[in-house]
Structure formats: C-alpha cells, structure tokens
Coordinates of C-alpha atoms and ligand atoms in Angstrom, one line a residue:
X268 CA 20.1 72.9 68.4
X269 CA 21.5 69.5 67.8
X270 CA 20.0 67.3 65.1
X271 CA 20.9 63.6 64.8
X272 CA 20.1 61.8 61.6
X273 CA 19.8 58.0 62.0
X274 CA 19.5 54.9 59.8
X275 CA 17.7 52.3 61.9
X276 CA 18.3 48.6 61.5
X277 CA 18.6 46.5 59.4
X278 CA 20.0 47.4 56.0
X279 CA 22.9 46.6 53.8
X280 CA 26.1 45.9 55.7
X281 CA 28.8 46.8 53.2
X282 CA 28.2 50.5 52.9
X283 CA 26.1 53.3 54.6
X284 CA 22.7 53.9 53.1
X285 CA 23.1 57.4 51.6
X286 CA 20.0 59.2 52.9
X287 CA 21.6 60.6 56.1
X288 CA 24.8 61.5 54.2
X289 CA 22.7 63.6 51.7
X290 CA 20.7 65.3 54.4
X291 CA 23.7 65.9 56.6
X292 CA 25.6 67.6 53.7
X293 CA 22.5 69.7 52.8
X294 CA 21.7 70.8 56.3
X295 CA 25.2 71.8 57.1
X296 CA 25.2 74.0 54.1
X297 CA 21.7 75.5 54.4
X298 CA 21.0 75.7 58.1
X299 CA 23.9 77.7 59.3
X300 CA 21.7 80.6 60.4
X301 CA 19.9 78.2 62.8
X302 CA 23.0 77.5 64.8
X303 CA 22.3 73.9 64.0
X304 CA 24.8 71.1 64.7
X305 CA 24.0 68.1 62.5
X306 CA 25.4 64.6 63.1
X307 CA 24.5 61.2 61.8
X308 CA 24.6 57.6 63.0
X309 CA 24.0 54.1 61.4
X310 CA 22.3 52.0 64.0
X311 CA 22.1 49.1 61.5
X312 CA 25.8 48.4 61.3
X313 CA 26.1 49.1 65.1
X314 CA 23.4 46.5 65.9
X315 CA 25.1 43.9 63.6
X316 CA 28.5 44.4 65.2
X317 CA 26.9 44.1 68.7
X318 CA 25.1 40.9 67.8
X319 CA 28.1 39.4 66.0
X320 CA 30.4 39.7 69.0
X321 CA 31.8 37.3 71.5
X322 CA 29.8 38.6 74.5
X323 CA 26.5 38.4 72.6
X324 CA 27.2 35.0 71.1
X325 CA 27.9 33.9 74.7
X326 CA 24.5 35.3 75.8
X327 CA 22.8 33.7 72.9
X328 CA 24.3 30.3 73.7
X329 CA 23.2 30.6 77.3
X330 CA 19.7 31.6 76.3
X331 CA 19.4 28.7 73.8
X332 CA 20.8 26.2 76.3
X333 CA 18.4 27.4 79.0
X334 CA 15.5 27.0 76.7
X335 CA 16.6 23.6 75.5
X336 CA 17.0 22.4 79.1
X337 CA 13.5 23.7 80.0
X338 CA 11.9 22.1 76.9
X339 CA 14.0 18.8 77.2
X340 CA 13.8 18.8 73.4
X341 CA 17.3 18.9 72.3
X342 CA 17.0 16.0 69.7
X343 CA 14.4 18.0 67.8
X344 CA 16.4 21.1 67.5
X345 CA 16.8 22.8 64.1
X346 CA 20.2 21.9 62.6
X347 CA 21.5 25.5 62.7
X348 CA 20.8 25.7 66.5
X349 CA 22.1 22.2 67.3
X350 CA 25.3 22.9 65.3
X351 CA 25.8 26.3 67.0
X352 CA 25.4 24.9 70.5
X353 CA 27.7 22.0 69.8
X354 CA 30.4 24.4 68.6
X355 CA 29.4 27.5 70.6
X356 CA 32.9 28.1 72.1
X357 CA 34.5 28.0 68.6
X358 CA 31.9 30.4 67.3
X359 CA 32.6 32.7 70.3
X360 CA 36.4 32.5 69.7
X361 CA 36.2 33.1 65.9
X362 CA 33.4 35.7 65.5
X363 CA 35.3 38.9 66.1
X364 CA 38.4 37.9 64.0
X365 CA 36.0 36.9 61.2
X366 CA 34.1 40.2 61.3
X367 CA 37.4 42.0 61.3
X368 CA 38.5 40.0 58.2
X369 CA 35.2 40.9 56.5
X370 CA 35.9 44.6 57.4
X371 CA 39.2 44.3 55.4
X372 CA 41.1 44.9 58.6
X373 CA 42.9 41.5 58.9
X374 CA 43.5 40.1 55.4
X375 CA 46.0 37.5 56.5
X376 CA 43.2 35.5 58.2
X377 CA 42.2 34.4 54.7
X378 CA 44.8 31.7 54.7
X379 CA 43.5 30.1 57.9
X380 CA 39.9 30.4 56.7
X381 CA 40.5 28.6 53.4
X382 CA 42.3 25.9 55.3
X383 CA 38.8 24.9 56.4
X384 CA 39.9 24.2 60.0
X385 CA 39.4 27.6 61.5
X386 CA 35.7 28.3 61.2
X387 CA 33.0 26.0 62.5
X388 CA 31.0 25.0 59.4
X389 CA 27.3 24.9 59.9
X390 CA 24.4 24.0 57.6
X391 CA 25.1 26.8 55.1
X392 CA 28.4 25.1 54.3
X393 CA 26.6 22.1 52.8
X394 CA 26.5 23.9 49.4
X395 CA 30.3 24.5 49.4
X396 CA 31.3 21.2 48.1
X397 CA 28.7 21.2 45.3
X398 CA 29.9 22.0 41.8
X399 CA 30.6 24.6 40.6
X400 CA 30.8 26.7 43.7
X401 CA 34.4 26.8 45.0
X402 CA 35.7 25.8 41.6
X403 CA 34.5 29.3 40.5
X404 CA 37.5 30.7 42.4
X405 CA 40.0 28.4 40.6
X406 CA 43.3 27.8 42.3
X407 CA 43.9 31.5 42.9
X408 CA 41.7 34.0 44.8
X409 CA 42.4 32.9 48.3
X410 CA 41.0 36.1 49.7
X411 CA 37.8 35.8 47.7
X412 CA 37.4 32.2 48.7
X413 CA 37.9 33.1 52.3
X414 CA 35.4 35.9 52.2
X415 CA 32.8 33.6 50.7
X416 CA 33.4 31.0 53.5
X417 CA 33.3 33.8 56.1
X418 CA 30.1 35.0 54.7
X419 CA 28.5 31.5 55.0
X420 CA 29.7 31.5 58.6
X421 CA 27.9 34.9 59.1
X422 CA 24.8 33.5 57.4
X423 CA 24.9 30.4 59.7
X424 CA 25.0 32.7 62.7
X425 CA 22.2 34.9 61.3
X426 CA 20.1 31.8 61.0
X427 CA 20.7 31.0 64.7
X428 CA 19.7 34.6 65.6
X429 CA 16.6 34.2 63.5
X430 CA 15.5 30.7 64.3
X431 CA 16.6 30.6 67.9
X432 CA 16.2 34.2 69.3
X433 CA 14.1 36.4 67.1
X434 CA 12.2 35.1 64.0
X435 CA 12.0 38.7 62.6
X436 CA 15.8 39.2 62.3
X437 CA 17.6 39.0 59.0
X438 CA 21.0 40.5 58.0
X439 CA 19.5 43.2 55.7
X440 CA 16.0 43.6 57.2
X441 CA 14.3 43.5 60.5
X442 CA 10.7 42.6 61.1
X443 CA 9.9 43.6 57.5
X444 CA 6.5 41.9 57.5
X445 CA 5.1 44.3 60.2
X446 CA 5.5 47.2 57.8
X447 CA 5.2 46.0 54.2
X448 CA 1.8 47.3 53.1
X449 CA 0.3 46.8 56.6
X450 CA -3.1 48.3 56.3
X451 CA -3.4 48.8 60.1
X452 CA -0.9 49.7 62.8
X453 CA -2.0 46.9 65.1
X454 CA 0.7 44.3 64.4
X455 CA 3.5 46.8 64.7
X456 CA 1.9 48.2 67.9
X457 CA 1.7 44.7 69.4
X458 CA 5.2 43.9 68.5
X459 CA 6.5 47.1 70.1
X460 CA 4.7 46.2 73.3
X461 CA 5.6 42.4 73.3
X462 CA 8.4 41.1 75.7
X463 CA 11.7 42.1 74.1
X464 CA 14.0 39.6 72.4
X465 CA 17.7 39.8 72.9
X466 CA 17.9 41.6 69.5
X467 CA 15.4 44.2 70.8
X468 CA 17.4 44.6 74.0
X469 CA 20.6 45.3 72.1
X470 CA 18.8 47.8 69.9
X471 CA 17.4 49.5 73.0
X472 CA 20.8 49.6 74.6
X473 CA 22.6 51.1 71.6
X474 CA 19.8 53.7 71.3
X475 CA 20.3 54.8 74.9
X476 CA 24.1 55.0 74.3
X477 CA 23.5 57.1 71.2
X478 CA 21.3 59.4 73.2
X479 CA 23.9 59.8 75.9
X480 CA 26.7 60.4 73.5
X481 CA 24.9 62.9 71.2
X482 CA 22.2 64.5 73.4
X483 CA 20.2 65.6 70.4
X484 CA 17.3 68.0 70.4
X485 CA 15.9 66.5 67.2
X486 CA 16.3 62.9 66.0
X487 CA 15.3 62.3 62.3
X488 CA 15.1 58.6 61.4
X489 CA 14.9 57.4 57.8
X490 CA 13.0 54.3 56.8
X491 CA 14.0 53.5 53.2
X492 CA 12.5 50.0 53.3
X493 CA 9.9 48.1 55.3
X494 CA 12.8 46.3 57.0
X495 CA 13.8 49.5 58.7
X496 CA 10.4 50.5 60.1
X497 CA 10.2 48.3 63.2
X498 CA 13.7 49.4 64.1
X499 CA 12.8 53.1 63.6
X500 CA 9.7 52.8 65.8
X501 CA 11.6 50.8 68.5
X502 CA 14.4 53.4 68.6
X503 CA 11.8 56.2 68.8
X504 CA 10.1 54.5 71.7
X505 CA 13.3 54.3 73.6
X506 CA 14.1 58.0 72.9
X507 CA 10.6 59.0 74.0
X508 CA 11.1 57.1 77.3
X509 CA 14.6 58.5 78.0
X510 CA 14.5 61.9 76.5
X511 CA 10.9 63.0 76.2
X512 CA 11.8 66.5 75.2
X513 CA 13.5 65.3 72.0
X514 CA 11.5 66.0 68.8
X515 CA 11.2 62.9 66.6
X516 CA 10.8 62.9 62.8
X517 CA 10.3 60.0 60.4
X518 CA 10.9 60.1 56.7
X519 CA 12.4 58.0 53.9
X520 CA 11.5 55.8 50.9
X521 CA 9.1 53.5 52.7
X522 CA 7.2 56.5 54.1
X523 CA 7.1 58.2 50.7
X524 CA 5.4 55.2 49.1
X525 CA 3.4 53.7 52.0
X526 CA 2.2 56.5 54.2
X527 CA 0.6 58.8 51.7
X528 CA -2.9 58.2 53.2
X529 CA -1.9 58.0 56.8
X530 CA -4.8 58.2 59.3
X531 CA -3.4 56.3 62.3
X532 CA -2.9 58.7 65.3
X533 CA -0.9 56.1 67.3
X534 CA 2.1 56.7 64.9
X535 CA 2.4 60.0 66.7
X536 CA 2.9 58.3 70.1
X537 CA 6.4 57.6 68.6
X538 CA 7.0 60.5 66.2
X539 CA 6.1 64.2 66.3
X540 CA 6.3 64.6 62.5
X541 CA 6.3 62.4 59.5
X542 CA 7.6 63.9 56.3
X543 CA 7.0 62.8 52.7
X544 CA 9.3 62.8 49.6
X545 CA 12.7 64.5 49.5
X546 CA 13.6 65.4 53.0
X547 CA 15.6 68.6 52.4
X548 CA 12.8 71.2 52.3
X549 CA 10.4 69.6 54.9
X550 CA 13.3 69.1 57.4
X551 CA 14.8 72.5 56.9
X552 CA 11.4 74.2 57.4
X553 CA 10.6 72.1 60.4
X554 CA 14.0 72.8 62.0
X555 CA 13.6 76.5 61.3
X556 CA 10.2 76.4 63.0
X557 CA 11.6 74.5 66.0
X558 CA 14.3 77.2 66.2
X559 CA 11.5 79.8 66.7
X560 CA 10.8 81.2 63.2
X561 CA 7.3 81.1 61.8
X562 CA 7.7 79.2 58.6
X563 CA 5.2 76.9 57.0
X564 CA 5.6 73.1 57.1
X565 CA 6.0 71.2 53.9
X566 CA 4.6 67.7 53.2
X567 CA 4.4 66.9 56.9
X568 CA 2.0 64.8 58.8
X569 CA 1.4 65.6 62.5
X570 CA -1.2 64.9 65.2
X571 CA -3.4 67.8 66.4
X572 CA -6.1 67.3 68.9
X573 CA -6.0 63.5 68.4
X574 CA -6.4 63.7 64.6
X575 CA -3.8 63.1 61.9
X576 CA -3.4 66.3 59.8
X577 CA -1.3 67.1 56.8
X578 CA 0.4 70.4 56.4
X579 CA 1.8 71.5 53.1
X580 CA 2.5 75.0 51.8
X581 CA 2.8 74.6 48.0
X582 CA 4.6 77.9 47.7
X583 CA 7.6 76.4 49.4
X584 CA 9.7 75.0 46.6
X585 CA 12.0 71.9 46.8
X586 CA 15.7 72.7 46.4
X587 CA 16.9 72.0 42.9
X588 CA 19.7 69.4 42.7
X589 CA 22.1 72.2 41.9
X590 CA 21.6 73.5 45.5
X591 CA 21.4 70.4 47.6
X592 CA 25.1 70.5 48.6
X593 CA 27.7 67.8 48.8
X594 CA 26.8 64.6 50.7
X595 CA 29.1 63.8 53.6
X596 CA 29.8 60.6 55.5
X597 CA 31.3 62.5 58.3
X598 CA 30.5 60.7 61.6
X599 CA 29.8 57.3 60.1
X600 CA 32.2 54.5 60.9
X601 CA 33.4 53.8 57.4
X602 CA 36.0 51.3 58.6
X603 CA 33.4 49.1 60.3
X604 CA 31.3 48.1 57.3
X605 CA 31.5 44.4 56.4
X606 CA 31.8 43.1 52.8
X607 CA 29.9 39.9 52.6
X608 CA 30.1 37.6 49.5
X609 CA 27.0 35.6 49.6
X610 CA 26.6 34.8 46.0
X611 CA 29.1 33.8 43.5
X612 CA 27.2 35.8 40.9
X613 CA 29.5 38.7 40.0
X614 CA 26.9 41.4 39.7
X615 CA 25.2 40.6 43.0
X616 CA 28.6 41.2 44.6
X617 CA 28.4 44.8 43.7
X618 CA 25.4 45.1 46.1
X619 CA 26.9 43.4 49.1
X620 CA 30.6 43.7 48.6
X621 CA 32.9 46.7 49.0
X622 CA 32.2 50.2 50.1
X623 CA 30.7 52.5 47.5
X624 CA 30.2 56.2 47.7
X625 CA 26.7 56.9 46.5
X626 CA 26.0 59.7 44.0
X627 CA 23.3 60.6 41.5
X628 CA 23.5 62.2 38.1
X629 CA 19.9 63.4 38.4
X630 CA 16.8 63.4 40.6
X631 CA 14.0 61.2 39.2
X632 CA 13.8 59.4 35.9
X633 CA 14.1 61.1 32.5
X634 CA 11.8 58.5 31.0
X635 CA 9.1 58.3 33.7
X636 CA 6.6 56.3 31.6
X637 CA 6.8 52.6 32.7
X638 CA 3.3 51.6 33.7
X639 CA 4.5 49.5 36.7
X640 CA 6.7 52.2 38.1
X641 CA 5.9 55.0 40.7
X642 CA 5.9 57.6 38.0
X643 CA 3.2 59.6 39.8
X644 CA 5.5 60.1 42.8
X645 CA 8.2 62.7 43.3
X646 CA 11.2 60.4 43.5
X647 CA 10.5 59.2 39.9
X648 CA 8.3 61.8 38.3
X649 CA 10.4 65.0 39.1
X650 CA 13.4 64.9 36.8
X651 CA 16.1 67.4 37.7
X652 CA 19.6 67.1 36.5
X653 CA 22.4 69.3 37.9
X654 CA 25.4 70.4 35.8
X655 CA 28.1 67.8 35.3
X656 CA 30.5 70.2 36.9
X657 CA 28.7 69.9 40.2
X658 CA 28.6 66.1 40.0
X659 CA 32.4 66.1 39.5
X660 CA 32.8 68.5 42.4
X661 CA 30.8 66.1 44.6
X662 CA 32.9 63.1 43.4
X663 CA 36.1 65.0 44.3
X664 CA 34.8 65.9 47.7
X665 CA 33.7 62.3 48.5
X666 CA 37.1 60.9 47.4
X667 CA 38.8 63.5 49.6
X668 CA 36.6 62.7 52.6
X669 CA 36.5 58.9 52.4
X670 CA 39.8 58.1 50.6
X671 CA 37.7 55.7 48.4
X672 CA 37.2 55.9 44.7
X673 CA 34.4 53.5 44.2
X674 CA 31.0 55.1 43.2
X675 CA 27.6 53.7 42.9
X676 CA 25.3 55.9 40.7
X677 CA 22.0 55.4 42.5
X678 CA 19.9 57.1 39.8
X679 CA 16.6 55.4 39.1
X680 CA 17.8 55.4 35.5
X681 CA 21.0 57.4 34.7
X682 CA 20.5 59.6 31.6
X683 CA 22.8 58.6 28.7
X684 CA 23.7 62.2 27.9
X685 CA 24.6 62.8 31.6
X686 CA 26.8 59.6 31.6
X687 CA 28.6 60.7 28.4
X688 CA 29.2 64.1 29.8
X689 CA 30.5 62.7 33.2
X690 CA 32.7 60.2 31.4
X691 CA 34.3 62.9 29.2
X692 CA 35.0 65.0 32.3
X693 CA 36.5 62.1 34.2
X694 CA 38.8 61.2 31.3
X695 CA 39.8 64.8 30.6
X696 CA 40.5 65.5 34.2
X697 CA 42.3 62.2 34.7
X698 CA 40.0 61.6 37.7
X699 CA 40.4 57.8 38.3
X700 CA 37.3 56.3 39.8
X701 CA 35.4 53.0 39.5
X702 CA 31.7 53.3 39.0
X703 CA 28.5 51.5 38.1
X704 CA 24.8 52.2 38.1
X705 CA 21.3 51.6 36.8
X706 CA 20.3 52.5 33.3
X707 CA 17.6 52.0 30.6
X708 CA 18.9 49.9 27.7
X709 CA 18.6 53.0 25.3
X710 CA 19.7 52.8 21.8
X711 CA 21.9 55.8 22.4
X712 CA 24.3 53.5 24.2
X713 CA 26.3 52.9 21.1
X714 CA 29.6 50.9 21.0
X715 CA 31.4 54.3 20.9
X716 CA 29.6 55.6 24.1
X717 CA 30.1 52.2 25.9
X718 CA 33.9 52.4 25.1
X719 CA 34.0 55.9 26.5
X720 CA 32.1 54.9 29.7
X721 CA 34.5 52.0 30.2
X722 CA 37.5 54.2 29.7
X723 CA 36.2 56.5 32.4
X724 CA 35.9 53.7 35.0
X725 CA 32.4 52.3 34.4
X726 CA 32.6 48.6 35.3
X727 CA 28.9 47.5 35.4
X728 CA 25.4 48.5 34.5
X729 CA 22.0 47.1 35.4
X730 CA 18.8 47.7 33.5
X731 CA 15.3 46.4 33.0
X732 CA 14.6 43.9 30.3
X733 CA 11.5 43.0 32.4
X734 CA 9.3 40.4 30.6
X735 CA 11.6 40.1 27.5
X736 CA 8.6 40.1 25.2
X737 CA 8.0 42.9 22.7
X738 CA 4.2 42.7 23.3
X739 CA 4.5 43.1 27.1
X740 CA 7.4 45.7 26.8
X741 CA 5.0 47.8 24.8
X742 CA 2.1 47.3 27.3
X743 CA 4.5 48.4 30.1
X744 CA 5.7 51.4 28.0
X745 CA 9.3 50.4 28.7
X746 CA 10.4 52.1 25.5
X747 CA 12.8 49.3 24.5
X748 CA 12.6 46.1 22.3
X749 CA 14.3 42.8 22.8
X750 CA 16.4 43.5 19.7
X751 CA 17.5 46.9 21.0
X752 CA 18.4 45.3 24.4
X753 CA 20.5 42.6 22.6
X754 CA 22.5 45.2 20.7
X755 CA 23.0 47.6 23.6
X756 CA 24.0 44.9 26.1
X757 CA 26.4 43.5 23.6
X758 CA 28.0 46.9 23.2
X759 CA 28.5 47.2 26.9
X760 CA 29.9 43.7 27.2
X761 CA 32.3 44.3 24.3
X762 CA 33.5 47.4 26.1
X763 CA 34.3 45.3 29.2
X764 CA 31.3 46.5 31.2
X765 CA 29.3 43.8 33.1
X766 CA 25.6 43.8 32.4
X767 CA 22.8 42.8 34.8
X768 CA 19.2 42.5 33.6
X769 CA 16.2 43.0 35.8
X770 CA 13.6 40.5 34.7
X771 CA 9.9 40.3 35.6
X772 CA 7.2 37.6 35.4
X773 CA 3.6 37.6 36.2
X774 CA 2.8 40.9 34.4
X775 CA -0.9 41.4 33.6
X776 CA -2.1 39.3 30.6
X777 CA 1.2 37.3 30.6
X778 CA 0.6 33.8 29.5
X779 CA 2.6 30.6 30.1
X780 CA 3.7 30.8 26.5
X781 CA 4.9 34.4 27.1
X782 CA 7.0 33.3 30.0
X783 CA 8.5 30.3 28.3
X784 CA 9.4 32.5 25.3
X785 CA 10.9 35.2 27.6
X786 CA 13.1 32.5 29.1
X787 CA 14.2 31.4 25.7
X788 CA 15.2 35.0 24.8
X789 CA 17.1 35.3 28.1
X790 CA 18.9 32.0 27.4
X791 CA 20.0 33.3 24.0
X792 CA 21.2 36.6 25.6
X793 CA 23.3 34.7 28.1
X794 CA 24.6 32.3 25.4
X795 CA 25.5 35.2 23.1
X796 CA 27.5 36.9 25.9
X797 CA 25.1 40.0 26.0
X798 CA 24.3 39.7 29.7
X799 CA 26.2 38.1 32.6
X800 CA 23.8 38.4 35.4
X801 CA 20.0 38.7 35.9
X802 CA 17.2 38.3 38.4
X803 CA 13.6 37.5 38.0
X804 CA 11.2 39.6 40.1
X805 CA 7.5 38.6 40.4
X806 CA 5.3 41.5 39.3
X807 CA 3.4 43.1 42.2
X808 CA 0.6 45.6 41.6
X809 CA 1.2 48.7 43.7
X810 CA -1.0 51.7 44.4
X811 CA 0.8 54.6 42.7
X812 CA 1.9 53.4 39.2
X813 CA -0.4 53.8 36.1
X814 CA -1.4 50.1 36.6
X815 CA -2.5 50.7 40.2
X816 CA -4.3 53.9 39.3
X817 CA -6.1 52.5 36.2
X818 CA -6.1 48.6 36.5
X819 CA -8.9 48.1 34.1
X820 CA -6.7 49.4 31.2
X821 CA -4.4 46.4 31.9
X822 CA -7.2 43.9 32.3
X823 CA -6.8 43.3 36.0
X824 CA -9.0 44.0 39.0
X825 CA -7.4 45.2 42.3
X826 CA -8.5 43.8 45.6
X827 CA -7.3 46.3 48.2
X828 CA -7.9 45.8 51.9
X829 CA -11.3 47.1 53.2
X830 CA -9.7 49.6 55.6
X831 CA -6.4 51.3 55.3
X832 CA -5.2 53.6 58.1
X833 CA -1.5 52.9 58.0
X834 CA 0.7 51.6 55.2
X835 CA -0.5 51.1 51.7
X836 CA 1.4 50.1 48.6
X837 CA 1.2 46.4 47.4
X838 CA -2.3 45.6 46.3
X839 CA -3.6 42.0 45.6
X840 CA -5.1 41.7 42.1
X841 CA -6.9 39.3 39.8
X842 CA -5.8 38.6 36.3
X843 CA -8.4 36.7 34.2
X844 CA -5.6 35.3 32.1
X845 CA -5.2 32.8 34.9
X846 CA -1.5 31.8 34.4
X847 CA 0.0 29.9 37.3
X848 CA 2.9 32.1 37.9
X849 CA 3.9 30.4 41.2
X850 CA 4.5 27.2 39.2
X851 CA 6.7 29.1 36.7
X852 CA 8.8 31.0 39.2
X853 CA 10.7 28.0 40.4
X854 CA 11.8 27.0 36.9
X855 CA 12.8 30.5 36.0
X856 CA 15.0 30.9 39.0
X857 CA 16.6 27.5 38.4
X858 CA 17.4 28.3 34.8
X859 CA 18.9 31.6 35.6
X860 CA 21.1 30.2 38.4
X861 CA 22.6 27.8 35.9
X862 CA 22.9 30.4 33.1
X863 CA 24.9 32.6 35.5
X864 CA 27.3 29.8 36.0
X865 CA 27.6 29.2 32.3
X866 CA 25.6 26.0 32.4
X867 CA 22.5 24.7 30.5
X868 CA 22.6 26.8 27.4
X869 CA 22.1 23.7 25.2
X870 CA 19.0 22.6 27.1
X871 CA 15.4 23.0 25.9
X872 CA 13.9 25.6 28.2
X873 CA 11.0 23.3 29.0
X874 CA 13.4 21.1 31.0
X875 CA 13.6 23.8 33.8
X876 CA 9.9 23.3 34.6
X877 CA 8.0 20.3 35.9
X878 CA 7.5 17.8 33.1
X879 CA 4.5 18.4 30.9
X880 CA 3.6 21.8 32.5
X881 CA 4.8 24.2 29.8
X882 CA 4.6 24.4 26.0
X883 CA 7.7 24.5 23.8
X884 CA 9.1 27.9 22.9
X885 CA 7.9 29.7 19.7
X886 CA 11.1 31.8 19.6
X887 CA 13.5 31.1 16.7
X888 CA 16.7 29.5 18.0
X889 CA 18.8 32.2 16.3
X890 CA 16.7 35.2 17.3
X891 CA 19.4 37.1 19.3
X892 CA 22.2 36.1 16.9
X893 CA 20.2 37.6 14.0
X894 CA 19.5 40.8 16.1
X895 CA 23.2 41.2 16.6
X896 CA 24.0 40.5 13.0
Ligands
SF4_1032 S1 11.0 51.6 35.6 FE1 13.0 52.7 35.4 S2 13.0 53.6 33.3 FE2 10.9 53.0 33.8 S3 10.0 54.9 34.6 FE3 10.7 53.7 36.4 S4 12.8 54.5 36.8 FE4 12.2 55.1 34.7

C-alpha cells in the first residue's frame, strides 16, 4: 500500500510545515508489518514556484491584458496591475533568477538587486525610501538588503495574483475566509464548484502530476490552518475525479479545533475519513484496517448511510512521545524553499527567513491553565515529555539528513527544566546547533540558565506578556507578573538571546485605561532593553478555552451562530465594559512599529492615538527600572 502525506497550499514558504515529516517518520517506524510505503509532498511550495515562474507570469499578463481590452478600463486599473502590465516582460525575465536568489542558490545576484536597476519596482517599493528602512542595513549587508528588495518584488507579484487573478490568494494562505469558523459548508462548496481561476488550474495540474508520479492508494492531507482548507478540498476533488479508488483522509490543527462537532455529510464527497488530534494513532489504525486487519478506528469521522458518524475506541492509546519516532524530511524539496524578508523586525525574520528543522521538547503545555487557550484540547492539555536523550537523537538524525543545524522548537511553551537539560547535553556533547522557541516567562529562567541556553546555541525566545497588566494576567491565569517578565526578559537579553513578546488587547473587562497603561509598560520594557520585538493580537473568544466554555465567569456573553454544521471556533461576544478596541488597535500597532525601530521612547503614549481619545497613563515612569533594580 502506498500512502502519500500532503501539505496543501498555502503556508509558510521558508521551510516545510512539520506535520507530514512527523507522520512520515512515525509511520515508517510503526507500519512495517503493513508493507506500507510512505511518501510526502508539499503542494504549497510547489504551487508558489509554479505561479512565480516565467510561463505563468506570461499567462497572467495575457489574461490581464485580455480583460483590460474587454473592459476598456485601463486608466482605472489598480496601481499593482498597471505597473505589472507596463513592465510585464521585465517581470517575466527576472522572476526565476529572483526566486533562485531567495532560495540561496544564486547569492551573487545580490549585487545587481541592490543596484536598483535589475528588478522592476512596483507599489510595494514606495516604502523603501522612507526612513529608517534601508538605513537599517547600514553600508554593509548587501545580501540582506537584496533579499529585502527581492521580497518586496515577490509581494508586488503576489498583489497582482490576488487583485488581478484570484482575490483569495496570499503568499501564506489561500481562501482562508472560506474555512475560518465557517458555520456551514455552503461557501466552500460554492467556491469548489465555481469556474476555476488560473491559481486553481495550476493547483489542479500539480495535483494530477503528483497522482501520476506517486500513484498512492491513500492520500492524507493536513490542514493546520484555515488557509490550507480550500487547497485541501480542491486537491481532494481532483484526486476523486482522477483516481476514485484512492482513500482520502483529512487531519491537522484546523480540523482539531474547528471540526469537533462536524455534521456536514458533503465533506465526505471529498474525504473518506476525517481524523481529530494527533494523527499517529488514528492514521495507523486506519491504514491497518485498510490493509485488511480488523482494528477499531480512533477519533475518526466518516459518513455512513448518508449520516456523519464518529468512531472512537477509547481503549486504543495514543503513542507516547518516546515512541513517535524520528521526523524525516525525506522526499521534500529542501533546496526549493524561499527565504523572504518582509519585515525588518529581527524576530519576525525567524518566522519567514531561513530553513529550520522543527522539533519539540514535549507534547502539550506543562502549564495548561491560561483561560484564553485551548487547554481542554489534546494538543495543549496532554503534556508528555520524552527523555532529553531522545530529543538529542532526533536532533542528530535531522542534522544528518538535512545538513542543516538550525532548529525551531515548536512547543506550545517549552518547559524550562527540559530546556536546561537539552542545553547541558548540547554543550557536553559539543553539538553545535542554532535554536529558538516559544516559552512562558517563568521565574526559573534565571541569568545563569539564560547564559547556559545561550551557550548551547539558543538565539531567540518568544513568550506571552499578553495584556501587560497584573489584574488581567491574573484573570487569564497566565501565572506571570509584569515585574517577573521584566526580570526574565532582561536576563535573556543580557545573555544575548533576542526576546519577542506576544501582546493582547481587547481581553474581557479590559478598559481604555488598562490598554494605555499596558502600552506604557511595553514602552518601558523596550526602552530598558528587555524586549526587542513584539506583536499585538486582538483577543478573540473561541469555543474550547475556559472563557469559551464559561463566558459568564469573565463577564461576557457569547453570540454563536444559530446553526453550526461545519467549522466552529471563533465566537462573537459582547463585553459590557464597552471599550472601543478597534480605535485602540491602530495606535498600539503604530507605537510598536516605532519601538521596534528604536523610535518614540520619549513620547507620551497618548500621542500614538487620535487626539483626546485616551487618558494619560497611571503607570509610574520608572516602573520597569525599579522592577529590574
Ligand atoms: S497560552 Fe501558552 S502557557 Fe498558557 S496554557 Fe496555552 S500554551 Fe500554555
């Protein structure tokens, strides 16, 4: 039996999403008795490379010109399209060399790109001459500068694809809105039956090629995010049409959070099975059953006599992390991933730049208490940490396989004791890697531990400071205080480890004063050199966290859709506090952008908001300095 694991488009371009690598490693270790051949493919990077090629830009230009002729409306064209059509031949001539450059396969092109005469420069380049953008690179850093310019060029082309050809297309997501908390299947169904765009046609074409090359008996697609769902269903549709005997399975992070109450039978026109939570056990049992053995299914939706049914045998245990095997990237085109540099912010670059092997220290979160987090779901709530020995073995195997020594710890929150133990082993064994990951700002991250982590190759951490208010941190059961975060982040910074803080606004009961005061604390943390990077997320109520399960305890009322037969996660809510969070969001983002460029620390935080809309801060001007003292 041949089983193909697929990441559908679109998702990050710089490195493979790890789900297929994990499952591929696991199945190769555990399914030997089934005479199973397991392969994997990344349709996301393949679709990107197809769209960003000379033949496809030629087709895009023809299609746009044809439409412009038919509409006789060229003067009204959006700037991105008008610029592309005016310089179409230059785009066609430069796209493949530029993609090769972003794949690190042609570094010498940097000199031509920074000369500013090689690439056509569309609307995205308007920001380039603004301070402090290019100055950030100084007089050195030609390659960095060139990658930034080449990324703007890719963004310009992505805008042309989106505005001119398919409004659902983005570089890291495709048709996301059709799947994000969509209570009914109708919009997705209609989109799948609408006349195909050029992007659709390319995805259909590469799916047929994948089928012809691999001839799988089973295709398992992962949908980690809403932006992969349309791609997954579209690929499934093509597979159904061209190889109807193939068994199709859907799983992944989006499925795990959004399809827990699935009632829509039409999903099974595309997929035979939909599995929830970690894929190892459900997929192994399913494959075993398809191979002819009578084993029970685990956490699996299917359609029987027109009805959606859920099969789960609770006696079948998940595999402990100790037994999930070594992930493998075998079969994925590691040399084809592109490193884009869209933001000058150093921490954001970790997400979009460079190829990182993904590894976890543990399954789930050791804290599992935050009231806005999916602590009731398996991926957070089931904490399981394998021995450090095994983590080191996996690191060694991935370095040997990929030749690359960069690691992203994709734990929900890496446990400090596990990080210490890993760092000691890395230092003792002189295993030279570069690594970064997500943590909680625990007080156990002492200056001594931070120094050890740095010595072992840790270069960056990210963690939640959330609302930066002790009252709200307590309400969200984050288990940290602003003072603690100040000390811990300073210890990381002093050890040479970059710190990114996840920030949140719009939490239940949050007032305008809370938000202004939170910004003042964040200002002081930047000014004191505790954090170098941050991002404000707007709080969204979702179905599975404690807040979604018991909203009254947080003073809010949920307004879920009347009928839910398909996806369900985000839930609209009412907060009687009545704060205008939309108004505040703009000012918060503006302030942060400036702080990340080292600007505006001496400004009163009120100045980031519309005049007269917010009160002054009540936070003492030396709060963070006194915490550090
Ligand atoms: S928000 Fe982070 S620290 Fe809190 S429970 Fe979730 S994963 Fe754990």
